[in-house]
Amino acid sequence: MLEIRALTSHYGRVQALHGVGLALQERETVALVGANGAGKTTLINAISGTHRASGGAVIFRGEDITTVPAHRRVRLGIAQVPEGRQVFTVLSVEDNLRLGAYTLSRAAAARGIERVYAMFPVLRERRDSPAGTLSGGQQQMLAIGRALMAEPRLLLLDEPSMGLAPVIAAEIFAAIAALRRDGTTILLVEQNAHAALAVADRGCVMETGRIVHDGPANALQYKDELRRAYLAA
Ligand code: ATP
């Protein structure tokens, strides 16, 4: 479904990615872990198109999308749940969901909203509330729901458990596990490596702009690379 070849990315003169290669099969969930500053967000943004690569290629379902703008990538089936959720705080829950449905017809959007409410019933209860009045966990559910509205083939999740109490984070991971069971292809960036690996098929470790390990998620849980990745920064 997704193939990343020799990807490089810069912020001015700072090089954040140094030739990253990664492939995701259809229906696969891959957890991407590593220390702060390793380049995980940069990689996810290069896939969604919110930060352009400076070299290499992003191939999605056989098409080279390296220079395709972000809004067109949404239409191709790539949706991102950004770090820090970034919901529109003054808009209602339901309006936030509608904003995620700009590629859909009215009927499809209404069906999508129902699907999100079935997945996260608390969002139905709060449908008319401004998103800024939701708890952190509810805002994360809303951010995931908004991304799902676009009916993505590939879902990019950037640190979905960040700042959440463990019991709330567990709910978010349960939702990710359910999406995986439904066959969504997922790239999951997480600081919480053990929880992420528990819902993933494969695990990749990033260190200073490179992928230094790529293998089955259950094997990685016990590997030295994982411990090293968190000491590297
Ligand atoms: P975190 O978990 O802290 O988000 P990360 O693994 O996602 O870390 P990135 O945010 O992708 O890492 O950062 C990779 C590198 O790029 C780091 O060295 C960081 O300092 C640098 N960087 C990220 N964003 C910018 C920016 N806007 N301007 C300059 N350098 C940046």
PDB file of N, CA, C and O and ligand atoms in Angstrom, residues 9-12 14-17 33-45 51 83 158-159 162 189-191 206 209, ligand 1:
ATOM      1  N   SER A   9      14.453  14.752   4.465  1.00  0.00           N
ATOM      2  CA  SER A   9      13.638  15.922   4.762  1.00  0.00           C
ATOM      3  C   SER A   9      14.468  16.915   5.560  1.00  0.00           C
ATOM      4  O   SER A   9      15.308  16.519   6.379  1.00  0.00           O
ATOM      5  N   HIS A  10      14.236  18.177   5.289  1.00  0.00           N
ATOM      6  CA  HIS A  10      15.009  19.248   5.940  1.00  0.00           C
ATOM      7  C   HIS A  10      14.079  20.294   6.527  1.00  0.00           C
ATOM      8  O   HIS A  10      12.975  20.516   6.030  1.00  0.00           O
ATOM      9  N   TYR A  11      14.553  20.939   7.584  1.00  0.00           N
ATOM     10  CA  TYR A  11      13.971  22.201   8.041  1.00  0.00           C
ATOM     11  C   TYR A  11      15.085  23.221   7.852  1.00  0.00           C
ATOM     12  O   TYR A  11      16.027  23.257   8.670  1.00  0.00           O
ATOM     13  N   GLY A  12      15.041  23.988   6.804  1.00  0.00           N
ATOM     14  CA  GLY A  12      16.169  24.863   6.494  1.00  0.00           C
ATOM     15  C   GLY A  12      17.421  24.011   6.322  1.00  0.00           C
ATOM     16  O   GLY A  12      17.428  23.089   5.501  1.00  0.00           O
ATOM     17  N   VAL A  14      18.703  22.129   8.726  1.00  0.00           N
ATOM     18  CA  VAL A  14      18.655  20.951   9.608  1.00  0.00           C
ATOM     19  C   VAL A  14      18.066  19.764   8.830  1.00  0.00           C
ATOM     20  O   VAL A  14      16.963  19.853   8.301  1.00  0.00           O
ATOM     21  N   GLN A  15      18.831  18.672   8.767  1.00  0.00           N
ATOM     22  CA  GLN A  15      18.311  17.483   8.082  1.00  0.00           C
ATOM     23  C   GLN A  15      17.652  16.571   9.111  1.00  0.00           C
ATOM     24  O   GLN A  15      18.307  16.117  10.060  1.00  0.00           O
ATOM     25  N   ALA A  16      16.347  16.319   8.958  1.00  0.00           N
ATOM     26  CA  ALA A  16      15.595  15.517   9.934  1.00  0.00           C
ATOM     27  C   ALA A  16      15.472  14.055   9.505  1.00  0.00           C
ATOM     28  O   ALA A  16      15.363  13.171  10.356  1.00  0.00           O
ATOM     29  N   LEU A  17      15.435  13.784   8.205  1.00  0.00           N
ATOM     30  CA  LEU A  17      15.371  12.395   7.722  1.00  0.00           C
ATOM     31  C   LEU A  17      16.555  12.135   6.806  1.00  0.00           C
ATOM     32  O   LEU A  17      16.860  12.930   5.923  1.00  0.00           O
ATOM     33  N   VAL A  33       8.439   3.825  16.697  1.00  0.00           N
ATOM     34  CA  VAL A  33       8.827   4.322  18.019  1.00  0.00           C
ATOM     35  C   VAL A  33      10.244   4.890  17.948  1.00  0.00           C
ATOM     36  O   VAL A  33      10.989   4.644  16.998  1.00  0.00           O
ATOM     37  N   GLY A  34      10.595   5.660  18.970  1.00  0.00           N
ATOM     38  CA  GLY A  34      11.924   6.248  19.022  1.00  0.00           C
ATOM     39  C   GLY A  34      11.919   7.480  19.901  1.00  0.00           C
ATOM     40  O   GLY A  34      10.863   7.989  20.266  1.00  0.00           O
ATOM     41  N   ALA A  35      13.115   7.963  20.207  1.00  0.00           N
ATOM     42  CA  ALA A  35      13.250   9.082  21.141  1.00  0.00           C
ATOM     43  C   ALA A  35      12.702  10.373  20.554  1.00  0.00           C
ATOM     44  O   ALA A  35      12.478  10.469  19.344  1.00  0.00           O
ATOM     45  N   ASN A  36      12.512  11.365  21.410  1.00  0.00           N
ATOM     46  CA  ASN A  36      12.151  12.707  20.949  1.00  0.00           C
ATOM     47  C   ASN A  36      13.173  13.181  19.933  1.00  0.00           C
ATOM     48  O   ASN A  36      14.377  13.029  20.146  1.00  0.00           O
ATOM     49  N   GLY A  37      12.697  13.750  18.837  1.00  0.00           N
ATOM     50  CA  GLY A  37      13.607  14.309  17.839  1.00  0.00           C
ATOM     51  C   GLY A  37      14.162  13.293  16.867  1.00  0.00           C
ATOM     52  O   GLY A  37      14.972  13.630  16.005  1.00  0.00           O
ATOM     53  N   ALA A  38      13.728  12.040  16.951  1.00  0.00           N
ATOM     54  CA  ALA A  38      14.253  10.995  16.050  1.00  0.00           C
ATOM     55  C   ALA A  38      13.779  11.194  14.607  1.00  0.00           C
ATOM     56  O   ALA A  38      14.402  10.688  13.674  1.00  0.00           O
ATOM     57  N   GLY A  39      12.653  11.909  14.442  1.00  0.00           N
ATOM     58  CA  GLY A  39      12.155  12.166  13.085  1.00  0.00           C
ATOM     59  C   GLY A  39      10.816  11.531  12.781  1.00  0.00           C
ATOM     60  O   GLY A  39      10.366  11.520  11.626  1.00  0.00           O
ATOM     61  N   LYS A  40      10.128  11.031  13.804  1.00  0.00           N
ATOM     62  CA  LYS A  40       8.873  10.301  13.587  1.00  0.00           C
ATOM     63  C   LYS A  40       7.777  11.223  13.010  1.00  0.00           C
ATOM     64  O   LYS A  40       7.104  10.866  12.045  1.00  0.00           O
ATOM     65  N   THR A  41       7.621  12.399  13.634  1.00  0.00           N
ATOM     66  CA  THR A  41       6.600  13.336  13.142  1.00  0.00           C
ATOM     67  C   THR A  41       6.943  13.817  11.736  1.00  0.00           C
ATOM     68  O   THR A  41       6.070  13.928  10.875  1.00  0.00           O
ATOM     69  N   THR A  42       8.209  14.060  11.503  1.00  0.00           N
ATOM     70  CA  THR A  42       8.636  14.506  10.167  1.00  0.00           C
ATOM     71  C   THR A  42       8.269  13.449   9.124  1.00  0.00           C
ATOM     72  O   THR A  42       7.784  13.781   8.039  1.00  0.00           O
ATOM     73  N   LEU A  43       8.481  12.180   9.465  1.00  0.00           N
ATOM     74  CA  LEU A  43       8.174  11.107   8.520  1.00  0.00           C
ATOM     75  C   LEU A  43       6.668  11.034   8.259  1.00  0.00           C
ATOM     76  O   LEU A  43       6.224  10.954   7.110  1.00  0.00           O
ATOM     77  N   ILE A  44       5.879  11.100   9.323  1.00  0.00           N
ATOM     78  CA  ILE A  44       4.420  11.051   9.149  1.00  0.00           C
ATOM     79  C   ILE A  44       3.939  12.247   8.318  1.00  0.00           C
ATOM     80  O   ILE A  44       3.101  12.119   7.435  1.00  0.00           O
ATOM     81  N   ASN A  45       4.533  13.424   8.577  1.00  0.00           N
ATOM     82  CA  ASN A  45       4.132  14.617   7.820  1.00  0.00           C
ATOM     83  C   ASN A  45       4.552  14.533   6.351  1.00  0.00           C
ATOM     84  O   ASN A  45       3.870  15.076   5.477  1.00  0.00           O
ATOM     85  N   HIS A  51       4.451  18.247   5.423  1.00  0.00           N
ATOM     86  CA  HIS A  51       5.829  18.740   5.299  1.00  0.00           C
ATOM     87  C   HIS A  51       6.471  17.959   4.158  1.00  0.00           C
ATOM     88  O   HIS A  51       6.529  16.739   4.199  1.00  0.00           O
ATOM     89  N   GLU A  83      -0.280  15.265  15.897  1.00  0.00           N
ATOM     90  CA  GLU A  83       0.171  15.344  17.278  1.00  0.00           C
ATOM     91  C   GLU A  83      -0.546  16.522  17.951  1.00  0.00           C
ATOM     92  O   GLU A  83      -0.735  17.581  17.346  1.00  0.00           O
ATOM     93  N   ASP A 158      -0.332  10.269  15.125  1.00  0.00           N
ATOM     94  CA  ASP A 158       0.885  10.814  15.738  1.00  0.00           C
ATOM     95  C   ASP A 158       0.664  11.014  17.232  1.00  0.00           C
ATOM     96  O   ASP A 158      -0.047  11.923  17.646  1.00  0.00           O
ATOM     97  N   GLU A 159       1.256  10.139  18.013  1.00  0.00           N
ATOM     98  CA  GLU A 159       1.215  10.218  19.483  1.00  0.00           C
ATOM     99  C   GLU A 159      -0.196  10.338  20.053  1.00  0.00           C
ATOM    100  O   GLU A 159      -0.478  11.277  20.821  1.00  0.00           O
ATOM    101  N   MET A 162      -0.613  10.815  23.930  1.00  0.00           N
ATOM    102  CA  MET A 162       0.171  11.863  24.606  1.00  0.00           C
ATOM    103  C   MET A 162      -0.678  12.659  25.603  1.00  0.00           C
ATOM    104  O   MET A 162      -1.752  13.160  25.257  1.00  0.00           O
ATOM    105  N   VAL A 189       2.624   6.373  15.429  1.00  0.00           N
ATOM    106  CA  VAL A 189       3.802   6.904  16.125  1.00  0.00           C
ATOM    107  C   VAL A 189       3.460   7.029  17.593  1.00  0.00           C
ATOM    108  O   VAL A 189       2.413   7.579  17.936  1.00  0.00           O
ATOM    109  N   GLU A 190       4.310   6.512  18.450  1.00  0.00           N
ATOM    110  CA  GLU A 190       4.003   6.525  19.890  1.00  0.00           C
ATOM    111  C   GLU A 190       5.248   6.610  20.762  1.00  0.00           C
ATOM    112  O   GLU A 190       6.258   5.989  20.478  1.00  0.00           O
ATOM    113  N   GLN A 191       5.138   7.376  21.836  1.00  0.00           N
ATOM    114  CA  GLN A 191       6.144   7.326  22.898  1.00  0.00           C
ATOM    115  C   GLN A 191       5.922   6.083  23.757  1.00  0.00           C
ATOM    116  O   GLN A 191       6.862   5.522  24.310  1.00  0.00           O
ATOM    117  N   MET A 206      13.097   4.321  15.151  1.00  0.00           N
ATOM    118  CA  MET A 206      13.820   5.427  14.494  1.00  0.00           C
ATOM    119  C   MET A 206      14.848   6.002  15.436  1.00  0.00           C
ATOM    120  O   MET A 206      14.606   6.136  16.639  1.00  0.00           O
ATOM    121  N   GLY A 209      16.814  10.241  12.530  1.00  0.00           N
ATOM    122  CA  GLY A 209      16.426  10.348  11.124  1.00  0.00           C
ATOM    123  C   GLY A 209      16.577   9.093  10.296  1.00  0.00           C
ATOM    124  O   GLY A 209      16.480   9.148   9.061  1.00  0.00           O
TER     125      GLY A 209
HETATM  126  P1  ATP B   1       8.879  14.155  18.999  1.00  0.00           P
HETATM  127  O1  ATP B   1       8.493  12.876  19.621  1.00  0.00           O
HETATM  128  O2  ATP B   1       9.570  15.105  19.947  1.00  0.00           O
HETATM  129  O3  ATP B   1       7.818  14.819  18.183  1.00  0.00           O
HETATM  130  P2  ATP B   1      10.019  13.165  16.553  1.00  0.00           P
HETATM  131  O4  ATP B   1      10.684  11.840  16.535  1.00  0.00           O
HETATM  132  O5  ATP B   1       8.645  13.258  16.018  1.00  0.00           O
HETATM  133  O6  ATP B   1      10.086  13.781  18.001  1.00  0.00           O
HETATM  134  P3  ATP B   1      10.600  15.301  14.752  1.00  0.00           P
HETATM  135  O7  ATP B   1       9.634  16.232  15.399  1.00  0.00           O
HETATM  136  O8  ATP B   1      10.263  14.726  13.442  1.00  0.00           O
HETATM  137  O9  ATP B   1      10.987  14.136  15.747  1.00  0.00           O
HETATM  138  O10 ATP B   1      11.999  16.077  14.655  1.00  0.00           O
HETATM  139  C1  ATP B   1      13.122  15.550  13.925  1.00  0.00           C
HETATM  140  C2  ATP B   1      14.254  16.583  13.913  1.00  0.00           C
HETATM  141  O11 ATP B   1      13.851  17.738  13.190  1.00  0.00           O
HETATM  142  C3  ATP B   1      14.663  17.079  15.299  1.00  0.00           C
HETATM  143  O12 ATP B   1      16.058  17.263  15.296  1.00  0.00           O
HETATM  144  C4  ATP B   1      13.950  18.400  15.432  1.00  0.00           C
HETATM  145  O13 ATP B   1      14.681  19.280  16.260  1.00  0.00           O
HETATM  146  C5  ATP B   1      13.952  18.904  13.989  1.00  0.00           C
HETATM  147  N1  ATP B   1      12.764  19.738  13.733  1.00  0.00           N
HETATM  148  C6  ATP B   1      11.471  19.340  13.827  1.00  0.00           C
HETATM  149  N2  ATP B   1      10.637  20.342  13.495  1.00  0.00           N
HETATM  150  C7  ATP B   1      11.427  21.402  13.185  1.00  0.00           C
HETATM  151  C8  ATP B   1      11.181  22.751  12.762  1.00  0.00           C
HETATM  152  N3  ATP B   1       9.941  23.188  12.570  1.00  0.00           N
HETATM  153  N4  ATP B   1      12.255  23.538  12.549  1.00  0.00           N
HETATM  154  C9  ATP B   1      13.524  23.087  12.726  1.00  0.00           C
HETATM  155  N5  ATP B   1      13.825  21.830  13.100  1.00  0.00           N
HETATM  156  C10 ATP B   1      12.807  20.999  13.334  1.00  0.00           C
END
